[in-house]
Short mmCIF file of C-alpha atoms in Angstrom, two decimals:
data_model
loop_
_atom_site.label_atom_id
_atom_site.label_comp_id
_atom_site.label_asym_id
_atom_site.label_seq_id
_atom_site.Cartn_x
_atom_site.Cartn_y
_atom_site.Cartn_z
CA UNK A 1 0.00 0.00 0.00
CA UNK A 2 1.59 3.33 -1.04
CA UNK A 3 2.46 5.99 1.53
CA UNK A 4 1.94 9.74 1.34
CA UNK A 5 3.83 12.43 3.25
CA UNK A 6 2.30 15.75 4.21
CA UNK A 7 4.75 18.54 5.06
CA UNK A 8 3.65 21.93 6.38
CA UNK A 9 6.11 24.73 7.13
CA UNK A 10 4.41 26.95 9.69
CA UNK A 11 5.32 30.17 11.44
CA UNK A 12 6.86 28.57 14.52
CA UNK A 13 7.21 24.90 13.59
CA UNK A 14 7.49 22.33 10.82
CA UNK A 15 5.04 19.42 10.87
CA UNK A 16 5.27 16.18 8.91
CA UNK A 17 2.86 13.26 8.78
CA UNK A 18 2.82 9.92 6.98
CA UNK A 19 -0.46 8.38 5.74
CA UNK A 20 -1.30 5.18 3.94
CA UNK A 21 -3.86 4.82 1.13
CA UNK A 22 -6.52 3.61 3.58
CA UNK A 23 -6.43 7.03 5.24
CA UNK A 24 -4.58 5.95 8.38
CA UNK A 25 -2.15 8.46 9.80
CA UNK A 26 0.89 6.41 10.70
CA UNK A 27 2.92 9.18 12.30
CA UNK A 28 3.06 12.87 13.10
CA UNK A 29 6.23 14.76 14.00
CA UNK A 30 6.88 18.44 14.63
CA UNK A 31 10.01 20.51 15.02
CA UNK A 32 9.72 23.93 16.66
CA UNK A 33 11.92 26.94 15.98
CA UNK A 34 12.05 30.42 17.42
CA UNK A 35 11.68 33.55 15.30
CA UNK A 36 14.28 36.25 15.87
CA UNK A 37 13.10 39.80 16.65
CA UNK A 38 16.25 41.95 16.32
CA UNK A 39 14.14 45.12 16.41
CA UNK A 40 10.51 45.84 17.43
CA UNK A 41 9.12 45.68 13.88
CA UNK A 42 11.29 42.82 12.65
CA UNK A 43 10.70 39.08 12.51
CA UNK A 44 13.38 36.91 10.92
CA UNK A 45 14.53 33.30 10.62
CA UNK A 46 17.57 31.68 9.06
CA UNK A 47 15.92 30.08 6.03
CA UNK A 48 18.11 27.00 6.27
CA UNK A 49 16.24 26.17 9.48
CA UNK A 50 13.09 25.57 7.40
CA UNK A 51 14.97 22.95 5.37
CA UNK A 52 16.86 21.24 8.19
CA UNK A 53 13.71 21.12 10.34
CA UNK A 54 11.72 19.68 7.44
CA UNK A 55 14.32 16.97 6.86
CA UNK A 56 14.41 16.08 10.55
CA UNK A 57 10.62 15.96 10.81
CA UNK A 58 10.14 13.85 7.67
CA UNK A 59 12.89 11.39 8.60
CA UNK A 60 11.48 10.99 12.11
CA UNK A 61 7.92 10.60 10.81
CA UNK A 62 9.07 7.98 8.31
CA UNK A 63 10.98 6.06 10.99
CA UNK A 64 7.84 5.87 13.13
CA UNK A 65 5.65 4.93 10.16
CA UNK A 66 7.99 2.15 9.09
CA UNK A 67 7.33 0.34 12.36
CA UNK A 68 3.79 -0.41 11.19
CA UNK A 69 4.09 -0.08 7.40
CA UNK A 70 7.29 -1.99 6.81
CA UNK A 71 8.78 -1.27 3.40
CA UNK A 72 5.71 0.19 1.73
CA UNK A 73 6.86 2.79 -0.82
CA UNK A 74 6.46 6.53 -0.40
CA UNK A 75 4.95 7.80 -3.65
CA UNK A 76 4.45 11.52 -3.03
CA UNK A 77 5.17 14.44 -0.70
CA UNK A 78 2.71 17.34 -0.49
CA UNK A 79 4.24 20.63 0.64
CA UNK A 80 2.44 23.66 2.08
CA UNK A 81 3.71 26.66 3.99
CA UNK A 82 2.98 29.97 5.62
CA UNK A 83 2.49 32.85 3.20
CA UNK A 84 4.21 36.21 2.62
CA UNK A 85 7.61 35.27 4.13
CA UNK A 86 10.33 36.35 1.68
CA UNK A 87 13.55 34.39 1.12
CA UNK A 88 16.03 36.10 -1.25
CA UNK A 89 18.26 33.46 -2.86
CA UNK A 90 21.09 33.26 -5.36
CA UNK A 91 20.97 31.34 -8.64
CA UNK A 92 21.69 28.08 -6.79
CA UNK A 93 18.82 28.66 -4.36
CA UNK A 94 21.08 29.58 -1.42
CA UNK A 95 19.60 32.18 0.96
CA UNK A 96 21.36 35.55 0.85
CA UNK A 97 19.80 36.91 4.06
CA UNK A 98 17.47 35.79 6.84
CA UNK A 99 13.90 35.13 5.76
CA UNK A 100 11.66 38.15 6.33
CA UNK A 101 8.84 36.37 8.17
CA UNK A 102 5.30 37.43 7.33
CA UNK A 103 4.97 38.99 10.81
CA UNK A 104 7.75 41.44 9.94
CA UNK A 105 6.40 45.01 9.75
CA UNK A 106 9.55 46.93 8.80
CA UNK A 107 8.24 47.82 5.31
CA UNK A 108 5.77 50.43 6.58
CA UNK A 109 7.04 53.22 4.32
CA UNK A 110 7.08 50.91 1.29
CA UNK A 111 3.52 49.79 1.98
CA UNK A 112 2.44 53.41 2.26
CA UNK A 113 4.08 54.26 -1.06
CA UNK A 114 2.45 51.30 -2.80
CA UNK A 115 -0.94 52.25 -1.34
CA UNK A 116 -0.54 55.74 -2.81
CA UNK A 117 0.17 54.24 -6.23
CA UNK A 118 -2.57 51.56 -6.10
CA UNK A 119 -5.93 52.33 -4.48
CA UNK A 120 -7.54 49.75 -2.23
CA UNK A 121 -10.36 49.01 -4.68
CA UNK A 122 -7.92 48.10 -7.45
CA UNK A 123 -5.77 46.04 -5.10
CA UNK A 124 -8.79 44.09 -3.87
CA UNK A 125 -10.16 43.47 -7.37
CA UNK A 126 -6.82 42.15 -8.65
CA UNK A 127 -5.37 40.37 -5.63
CA UNK A 128 -8.24 39.75 -3.19
CA UNK A 129 -6.30 41.63 -0.49
CA UNK A 130 -8.38 44.42 1.14
CA UNK A 131 -5.53 46.88 1.66
CA UNK A 132 -1.79 47.41 1.32
CA UNK A 133 0.30 46.82 4.42
CA UNK A 134 3.83 45.71 5.38
CA UNK A 135 2.82 42.06 5.69
CA UNK A 136 2.59 41.54 1.96
CA UNK A 137 5.65 40.29 0.12
CA UNK A 138 5.68 43.11 -2.44
CA UNK A 139 6.33 45.65 0.31
CA UNK A 140 9.09 43.46 1.78
CA UNK A 141 10.84 43.11 -1.58
CA UNK A 142 10.61 46.86 -2.12
CA UNK A 143 12.15 47.36 1.34
CA UNK A 144 15.10 45.19 0.27
CA UNK A 145 15.50 47.23 -2.90
CA UNK A 146 15.69 50.46 -0.91
CA UNK A 147 17.47 49.37 2.25
CA UNK A 148 19.57 46.34 1.30
CA UNK A 149 20.56 47.09 -2.31
CA UNK A 150 23.33 44.47 -2.45
CA UNK A 151 20.94 41.70 -1.42
CA UNK A 152 18.33 42.99 -3.86
CA UNK A 153 20.90 43.13 -6.67
CA UNK A 154 22.35 39.70 -6.00
CA UNK A 155 19.04 37.90 -5.47
CA UNK A 156 18.29 35.70 -8.46
CA UNK A 157 14.87 34.91 -7.02
CA UNK A 158 12.59 36.10 -4.27
CA UNK A 159 11.02 32.91 -2.95
CA UNK A 160 8.28 32.16 -0.49
CA UNK A 161 8.81 29.37 2.04
CA UNK A 162 6.93 26.77 -0.02
CA UNK A 163 8.98 27.77 -3.08
CA UNK A 164 12.22 27.40 -1.10
CA UNK A 165 11.27 23.88 0.03
CA UNK A 166 10.12 22.87 -3.46
CA UNK A 167 13.50 23.96 -4.83
CA UNK A 168 15.39 22.10 -2.13
CA UNK A 169 13.39 18.95 -2.90
CA UNK A 170 13.22 19.06 -6.71
CA UNK A 171 15.79 21.59 -7.92
CA UNK A 172 13.06 23.64 -9.64
CA UNK A 173 12.11 27.25 -8.93
CA UNK A 174 8.34 26.76 -8.86
CA UNK A 175 5.48 28.54 -7.12
CA UNK A 176 1.69 28.49 -7.27
CA UNK A 177 -1.29 30.75 -6.69
CA UNK A 178 -2.29 29.26 -3.36
CA UNK A 179 0.83 30.63 -1.67
CA UNK A 180 1.35 33.68 -3.94
CA UNK A 181 -2.15 35.11 -3.50
CA UNK A 182 -1.17 37.38 -0.60
CA UNK A 183 2.04 38.77 -2.06
CA UNK A 184 0.26 41.60 -3.98
CA UNK A 185 2.14 40.28 -7.01
CA UNK A 186 -0.53 37.92 -8.37
CA UNK A 187 -3.72 38.55 -10.34
CA UNK A 188 -5.79 35.87 -8.65
CA UNK A 189 -8.57 35.86 -11.25
CA UNK A 190 -6.21 35.53 -14.19
CA UNK A 191 -3.71 33.27 -12.44
CA UNK A 192 -0.81 35.40 -13.68
CA UNK A 193 1.61 37.99 -12.36
CA UNK A 194 0.33 41.56 -11.98
CA UNK A 195 2.68 43.54 -14.28
CA UNK A 196 2.01 46.96 -12.77
CA UNK A 197 2.87 45.76 -9.26
CA UNK A 198 6.02 44.00 -10.44
CA UNK A 199 7.07 47.26 -12.11
CA UNK A 200 6.40 49.20 -8.89
CA UNK A 201 8.53 46.77 -6.89
CA UNK A 202 11.29 46.71 -9.52
CA UNK A 203 11.38 43.04 -10.49
CA UNK A 204 10.36 40.90 -13.44
CA UNK A 205 8.69 37.47 -13.47
CA UNK A 206 12.10 35.88 -13.99
CA UNK A 207 12.99 36.80 -10.38
CA UNK A 208 10.05 34.80 -9.03
CA UNK A 209 9.17 31.13 -9.38
CA UNK A 210 7.54 29.54 -12.40
CA UNK A 211 3.78 29.68 -11.82
CA UNK A 212 1.92 26.36 -11.75
CA UNK A 213 -1.58 25.45 -10.57
CA UNK A 214 -2.21 24.37 -6.97
CA UNK A 215 -2.01 20.61 -6.38
CA UNK A 216 0.50 20.16 -9.23
CA UNK A 217 3.32 17.62 -9.31
CA UNK A 218 6.35 19.89 -9.72
CA UNK A 219 8.98 17.16 -10.00
CA UNK A 220 10.67 14.29 -8.21
CA UNK A 221 13.37 14.29 -5.55
CA UNK A 222 16.87 15.32 -6.49
CA UNK A 223 19.65 12.91 -5.59
CA UNK A 224 20.73 15.23 -2.76
CA UNK A 225 17.20 15.51 -1.31
CA UNK A 226 16.61 11.78 -1.67
CA UNK A 227 19.80 11.04 0.23
CA UNK A 228 18.88 13.54 2.98
CA UNK A 229 15.46 11.92 3.41
CA UNK A 230 16.46 8.29 2.87
CA UNK A 231 14.03 7.96 -0.03
CA UNK A 232 14.36 7.03 -3.72
CA UNK A 233 14.50 9.76 -6.36
CA UNK A 234 11.20 8.76 -7.99
CA UNK A 235 9.08 10.23 -5.15
CA UNK A 236 6.78 12.93 -6.56
CA UNK A 237 6.68 16.39 -4.94
CA UNK A 238 3.37 18.27 -5.01
CA UNK A 239 2.78 21.99 -4.44
CA UNK A 240 -0.07 21.99 -1.92
CA UNK A 241 -0.42 25.75 -1.41
CA UNK A 242 -0.60 27.99 1.62
CA UNK A 243 -1.18 26.34 4.98
CA UNK A 244 -4.64 27.95 5.12
CA UNK A 245 -5.77 26.30 1.89
CA UNK A 246 -4.18 22.94 2.74
CA UNK A 247 -5.76 23.06 6.19
CA UNK A 248 -9.16 23.77 4.69
CA UNK A 249 -8.75 20.73 2.43
CA UNK A 250 -7.69 18.68 5.45
CA UNK A 251 -10.96 19.38 7.29
CA UNK A 252 -13.19 18.97 4.23
CA UNK A 253 -13.77 22.69 3.75
CA UNK A 254 -13.58 22.70 -0.05
CA UNK A 255 -17.10 23.78 -1.03
CA UNK A 256 -19.67 22.21 -3.28
CA UNK A 257 -20.26 21.76 -6.96
CA UNK A 258 -20.53 25.46 -7.82
CA UNK A 259 -17.90 26.67 -10.25
CA UNK A 260 -16.46 29.99 -11.32
CA UNK A 261 -17.98 31.45 -14.50
CA UNK A 262 -16.58 29.68 -17.52
CA UNK A 263 -14.94 26.87 -15.58
CA UNK A 264 -15.86 23.22 -15.31
CA UNK A 265 -17.66 22.02 -12.15
CA UNK A 266 -15.44 20.53 -9.52
CA UNK A 267 -16.24 17.20 -7.89
CA UNK A 268 -15.32 17.57 -4.26
CA UNK A 269 -17.90 17.39 -1.48
CA UNK A 270 -21.69 17.61 -1.80
CA UNK A 271 -22.86 21.21 -2.03
CA UNK A 272 -25.12 20.75 0.99
CA UNK A 273 -22.08 20.21 3.20
CA UNK A 274 -20.26 23.40 2.25
CA UNK A 275 -22.06 26.66 3.02
CA UNK A 276 -22.34 26.18 6.78
CA UNK A 277 -18.74 25.08 7.40
CA UNK A 278 -16.13 27.59 8.49
CA UNK A 279 -12.79 26.22 9.61
CA UNK A 280 -10.42 27.95 11.98
CA UNK A 281 -6.80 27.32 12.80
CA UNK A 282 -5.28 28.39 16.08
CA UNK A 283 -1.64 27.84 15.32
CA UNK A 284 0.87 30.64 15.76
CA UNK A 285 -1.73 32.89 14.17
CA UNK A 286 -5.52 32.70 14.26
CA UNK A 287 -6.99 32.22 10.79
CA UNK A 288 -10.45 31.42 9.45
CA UNK A 289 -11.36 29.77 6.17
CA UNK A 290 -14.63 29.72 4.22
CA UNK A 291 -14.66 28.10 0.78
CA UNK A 292 -16.30 30.13 -2.01
CA UNK A 293 -16.66 29.57 -5.73
CA UNK A 294 -15.38 32.92 -6.98
CA UNK A 295 -13.72 36.22 -6.10
CA UNK A 296 -16.20 39.10 -6.01
CA UNK A 297 -18.93 37.79 -3.71
CA UNK A 298 -18.15 40.11 -0.78
CA UNK A 299 -19.94 43.42 -1.26
CA UNK A 300 -18.21 44.82 1.84
CA UNK A 301 -14.76 44.31 0.23
CA UNK A 302 -13.35 43.73 3.71
CA UNK A 303 -12.76 39.97 3.60
CA UNK A 304 -9.42 38.66 2.29
CA UNK A 305 -9.84 36.30 -0.68
CA UNK A 306 -7.20 33.62 -1.21
CA UNK A 307 -6.62 31.05 -3.94
CA UNK A 308 -7.70 27.71 -2.48
CA UNK A 309 -5.47 24.65 -2.56
CA UNK A 310 -8.53 22.86 -3.96
CA UNK A 311 -8.30 23.64 -7.69
CA UNK A 312 -10.93 26.03 -9.01
CA UNK A 313 -11.90 27.38 -5.59
CA UNK A 314 -11.22 30.46 -3.49
CA UNK A 315 -11.10 31.04 0.26
CA UNK A 316 -12.30 33.83 2.46
CA UNK A 317 -9.42 33.93 4.92
CA UNK A 318 -9.33 36.50 7.74
CA UNK A 319 -6.00 36.42 9.58
CA UNK A 320 -5.02 37.60 13.06
CA UNK A 321 -1.21 37.69 13.51
CA UNK A 322 -1.19 36.21 17.01
CA UNK A 323 -3.45 33.35 18.02
CA UNK A 324 -1.86 30.38 19.72
CA UNK A 325 1.34 32.42 19.80
CA UNK A 326 -0.23 34.44 22.65
CA UNK A 327 -0.41 31.31 24.80
CA UNK A 328 3.11 30.33 23.74
CA UNK A 329 4.33 33.78 24.82
CA UNK A 330 2.62 33.32 28.19
CA UNK A 331 4.15 29.85 28.62
CA UNK A 332 7.65 31.03 27.75
CA UNK A 333 7.62 34.18 29.87
CA UNK A 334 5.17 33.61 32.72
CA UNK A 335 4.76 29.84 32.84
CA UNK A 336 8.24 28.85 34.00
CA UNK A 337 6.83 26.70 36.81
CA UNK A 338 4.70 24.70 34.38
CA UNK A 339 7.59 24.37 31.92
CA UNK A 340 9.82 23.06 34.72
CA UNK A 341 7.19 20.57 35.89
CA UNK A 342 6.73 19.35 32.32
CA UNK A 343 10.49 18.92 31.94
CA UNK A 344 10.47 16.78 35.08
CA UNK A 345 7.86 14.48 33.54
CA UNK A 346 4.85 16.22 35.03
CA UNK A 347 2.92 16.50 31.78
CA UNK A 348 2.57 19.12 29.08
CA UNK A 349 3.14 22.77 30.03
CA UNK A 350 0.14 23.92 27.99
CA UNK A 351 -2.10 21.38 29.70
CA UNK A 352 -0.85 22.46 33.11
CA UNK A 353 -1.64 26.09 32.30
CA UNK A 354 -5.11 25.41 30.90
CA UNK A 355 -5.88 23.29 33.97
CA UNK A 356 -5.44 26.50 35.99
CA UNK A 357 -7.84 28.30 33.64
CA UNK A 358 -10.47 25.59 33.96
CA UNK A 359 -11.18 26.68 37.53
CA UNK A 360 -11.85 30.28 36.47
CA UNK A 361 -15.43 31.26 35.49
CA UNK A 362 -16.39 32.52 32.01
CA UNK A 363 -15.33 36.13 31.61
CA UNK A 364 -12.23 35.61 33.80
CA UNK A 365 -13.78 37.65 36.62
CA UNK A 366 -13.51 40.82 34.56
CA UNK A 367 -9.96 40.34 33.25
CA UNK A 368 -9.78 41.04 29.49
CA UNK A 369 -6.89 40.38 27.15
CA UNK A 370 -6.31 41.97 23.76
CA UNK A 371 -4.01 39.35 22.17
CA UNK A 372 -2.49 41.70 19.58
CA UNK A 373 1.16 40.97 20.32
CA UNK A 374 2.16 41.67 16.71
CA UNK A 375 -0.54 44.20 15.82
CA UNK A 376 -4.17 43.69 14.81
CA UNK A 377 -5.15 42.72 11.29
CA UNK A 378 -8.65 41.36 10.76
CA UNK A 379 -11.33 42.63 10.92
CA UNK A 380 -9.62 46.00 11.59
CA UNK A 381 -6.09 46.64 10.37
CA UNK A 382 -4.30 48.38 13.28
CA UNK A 383 -0.62 47.38 13.04
CA UNK A 384 0.17 49.69 15.97
CA UNK A 385 -2.01 47.64 18.37
CA UNK A 386 -0.30 45.83 21.22
CA UNK A 387 -1.22 43.16 23.71
CA UNK A 388 -3.16 44.35 26.76
CA UNK A 389 -4.50 42.89 30.00
CA UNK A 390 -7.29 45.17 31.26
CA UNK A 391 -9.36 45.03 34.43
CA UNK A 392 -6.60 43.61 36.62
CA UNK A 393 -7.29 43.48 40.37
CA UNK A 394 -5.71 41.88 43.43
CA UNK A 395 -8.22 39.05 43.04
CA UNK A 396 -6.71 37.81 39.78
CA UNK A 397 -4.23 34.93 39.78
CA UNK A 398 -2.31 33.03 37.11
CA UNK A 399 -5.34 30.99 36.09
CA UNK A 400 -7.26 34.20 35.33
CA UNK A 401 -4.50 35.34 32.99
CA UNK A 402 -4.50 32.02 31.13
CA UNK A 403 -8.29 32.11 30.88
CA UNK A 404 -8.13 35.68 29.55
CA UNK A 405 -5.67 34.56 26.83
CA UNK A 406 -7.96 31.72 25.75
CA UNK A 407 -11.00 33.99 25.75
CA UNK A 408 -9.22 36.85 23.96
CA UNK A 409 -8.41 34.57 21.02
CA UNK A 410 -11.99 33.26 21.06
CA UNK A 411 -13.28 36.85 20.93
CA UNK A 412 -11.11 37.49 17.84
CA UNK A 413 -12.64 34.36 16.33
CA UNK A 414 -16.17 35.65 17.01
CA UNK A 415 -15.39 39.04 15.48
CA UNK A 416 -14.17 37.40 12.29
CA UNK A 417 -17.12 35.02 12.11
CA UNK A 418 -19.28 38.13 12.10
CA UNK A 419 -17.15 39.49 9.24
CA UNK A 420 -17.66 36.30 7.23
CA UNK A 421 -21.40 36.39 7.86
CA UNK A 422 -21.50 39.95 6.50
CA UNK A 423 -19.61 38.68 3.41
CA UNK A 424 -22.23 36.00 2.78
CA UNK A 425 -20.53 33.04 4.45
CA UNK A 426 -22.29 32.45 7.79
CA UNK A 427 -21.16 29.50 9.89
CA UNK A 428 -23.41 26.94 11.51
CA UNK A 429 -20.40 24.74 12.36
CA UNK A 430 -16.76 25.54 13.13
CA UNK A 431 -14.14 22.95 12.24
CA UNK A 432 -11.13 23.58 14.44
CA UNK A 433 -7.54 22.61 13.71
CA UNK A 434 -4.05 23.74 14.59
CA UNK A 435 -2.31 23.31 17.93
CA UNK A 436 -5.09 25.07 19.82
CA UNK A 437 -7.55 22.32 18.83
CA UNK A 438 -5.71 19.93 21.15
CA UNK A 439 -7.15 21.78 24.16
CA UNK A 440 -10.66 20.61 25.15
CA UNK A 441 -11.07 23.71 27.32
CA UNK A 442 -10.14 26.09 24.52
CA UNK A 443 -12.50 24.31 22.10
CA UNK A 444 -15.35 24.64 24.60
CA UNK A 445 -14.55 28.32 25.21
CA UNK A 446 -14.70 28.94 21.45
CA UNK A 447 -18.03 27.13 21.15
CA UNK A 448 -19.49 29.09 24.07
CA UNK A 449 -18.15 32.48 22.93
CA UNK A 450 -19.25 32.02 19.30
CA UNK A 451 -22.50 30.18 19.96
CA UNK A 452 -21.62 27.56 17.34
CA UNK A 453 -20.61 23.90 17.61
CA UNK A 454 -16.86 23.35 17.36
CA UNK A 455 -15.80 20.11 15.69
CA UNK A 456 -12.33 18.60 15.93
CA UNK A 457 -11.07 15.84 13.67
CA UNK A 458 -8.90 12.80 14.15
CA UNK A 459 -5.29 13.44 13.29
CA UNK A 460 -2.77 15.93 14.55
CA UNK A 461 -2.73 18.61 11.89
CA UNK A 462 -5.22 19.51 9.17
CA UNK A 463 -2.70 21.16 6.84
CA UNK A 464 -0.49 18.06 6.90
CA UNK A 465 -3.52 15.88 6.17
CA UNK A 466 -4.58 18.25 3.38
CA UNK A 467 -1.08 18.08 1.91
CA UNK A 468 -1.26 14.29 1.83
CA UNK A 469 -4.77 14.36 0.31
CA UNK A 470 -3.68 16.74 -2.45
CA UNK A 471 -0.54 14.67 -3.09
CA UNK A 472 -2.63 11.49 -3.25
CA UNK A 473 -4.99 12.98 -5.83
CA UNK A 474 -2.09 14.40 -7.86
CA UNK A 475 -0.42 10.98 -8.27
CA UNK A 476 -3.62 8.94 -8.63
CA UNK A 477 -3.82 7.28 -5.21
CA UNK A 478 -7.29 8.87 -4.97
CA UNK A 479 -9.43 9.70 -8.03
CA UNK A 480 -10.51 13.07 -6.59
CA UNK A 481 -10.77 15.06 -3.36
CA UNK A 482 -14.21 13.67 -2.58
CA UNK A 483 -12.76 10.17 -2.26
CA UNK A 484 -9.69 11.49 -0.45
CA UNK A 485 -11.92 13.30 2.05
CA UNK A 486 -14.16 10.32 2.72
CA UNK A 487 -11.07 8.15 3.19
CA UNK A 488 -8.94 10.43 5.35
CA UNK A 489 -11.27 12.72 7.35
CA UNK A 490 -13.16 11.59 10.45
CA UNK A 491 -14.68 13.48 13.35
CA UNK A 492 -13.04 13.22 16.74
CA UNK A 493 -15.26 15.31 19.00
CA UNK A 494 -18.06 17.85 18.85
CA UNK A 495 -18.31 20.69 21.40
CA UNK A 496 -21.80 22.17 21.73
CA UNK A 497 -22.26 25.72 23.09
CA UNK A 498 -23.33 25.79 26.73
CA UNK A 499 -26.37 28.12 26.98
CA UNK A 500 -25.56 28.77 30.64
CA UNK A 501 -22.43 30.71 29.63
CA UNK A 502 -24.08 32.87 26.97
CA UNK A 503 -24.85 35.93 29.08
CA UNK A 504 -21.40 35.99 30.71
CA UNK A 505 -19.66 35.70 27.36
CA UNK A 506 -21.85 38.31 25.67
CA UNK A 507 -20.87 40.71 28.45
CA UNK A 508 -17.19 39.77 28.22
CA UNK A 509 -17.22 40.07 24.42
CA UNK A 510 -18.77 43.53 24.66
CA UNK A 511 -16.07 44.48 27.16
CA UNK A 512 -13.40 43.18 24.76
CA UNK A 513 -14.73 45.34 21.91
CA UNK A 514 -15.05 48.44 24.11
CA UNK A 515 -11.49 47.98 25.36
CA UNK A 516 -10.10 47.71 21.83
CA UNK A 517 -12.11 50.68 20.58
CA UNK A 518 -11.02 52.82 23.54
CA UNK A 519 -7.35 51.96 23.13
CA UNK A 520 -7.17 52.15 19.34
CA UNK A 521 -6.38 55.89 19.20
CA UNK A 522 -3.84 55.44 22.00
CA UNK A 523 -2.07 52.68 20.02
CA UNK A 524 -1.85 54.92 16.94
CA UNK A 525 -0.74 57.98 18.91
CA UNK A 526 1.96 56.02 20.76
CA UNK A 527 3.36 54.63 17.52
CA UNK A 528 3.35 58.08 15.91
CA UNK A 529 5.25 59.55 18.84
CA UNK A 530 8.10 57.03 18.59
#
């Protein structure tokens, strides 16, 4: 029975999983890394860490899988990654500087200049991005042109993380719309580069990857990659898109039979299953995904539109820069006791922290957190926003702070569900994935705050599962995504909203919004004064 590998390169970790053709996940391995912040607006990582971590994770996942699968052959690897992160490389694909991680906000002036040249309406119509800001890759590349001219001059290509891994695996400089859709460089309707934006940034298409469609086999392993992984060179490598699109595939959020005008119908899941499903990922960031059939549905023009990893589809995809990262920050800086206990064999530090929060009532006894540790993005773009604990009294203890973190992220989720509803994609069910979905308490808090059932699925990571599904379809293990989904996706647990918490959470949510609205002008003024 053939084996499939899913590989997802996230913001703070690499995850790899091995699956067989019956849908069984044979292994799941992650490797964490820490982003460098050499200045307040900067977020960087040595790009080689993406590759070495990916190799370590895949080798470890394969070693575990071999214990139950024996010598069954690996036939394909599906690769997805975070978006927007820029890796300038030379002609051999060697990084010339640290990767500018998508969280990096140094390109503020460049974003402002691009926004003066391209109005928001044009940007949204062409790219699906509601506004121009420093997150997007175009602004980062323009920053390099102005502030690091030697790197800009010597860079043969400006790659995204998926592109970098695809080159390391196959030797080809290839990219696809699912990961390029938030660069500002891609016309997402036409599936081609946006010439006017490339001119504004100062590059040509030859300094980017060759564009292919999502879920495409881009090649097979080079001899060097095969040796590093302990695999033969005939293993196919598939471009599975951005982690948001791959994750949506991995939870069955791929829409129905509707098709874009002029395109052939797609045969994924029954249409009746699609409109009510919104998926959310609480990984490093908090992101939401709603599958739609075309760009142009949202009359409000506020909802980001991505190219889906499922061919022929698009995604509404609101993004909040810090989601699970807020809890990681708390663990690393204020949870030393729990980290020490975990190191001594006392369990998982996250579980120890959330156990403290479980004894705190809904609303955290008036303690409110704004989890904007790297600025606020959706539904309001306020890059100057910071994290805040408000309402602190002598009564509050560590458990209250943890509860406030969990609830603050859930409040961001509710705000963005309201955004999606306004855009015509209301949710009657939330499918939750990412590291945060491992916490039963957090899942229940989300269900209670949002008033919607939260469903978790079997398997560690939806993006990794989606990668393997897309790889399996690309090489013919599955005839289409409908069969892949029915084979590989199964429900683990369903969390129903508790009506008894509704009033407390409505009050706490209102307090969260009032706190943000009151502090918004202070955030902006403080940033202006610096």
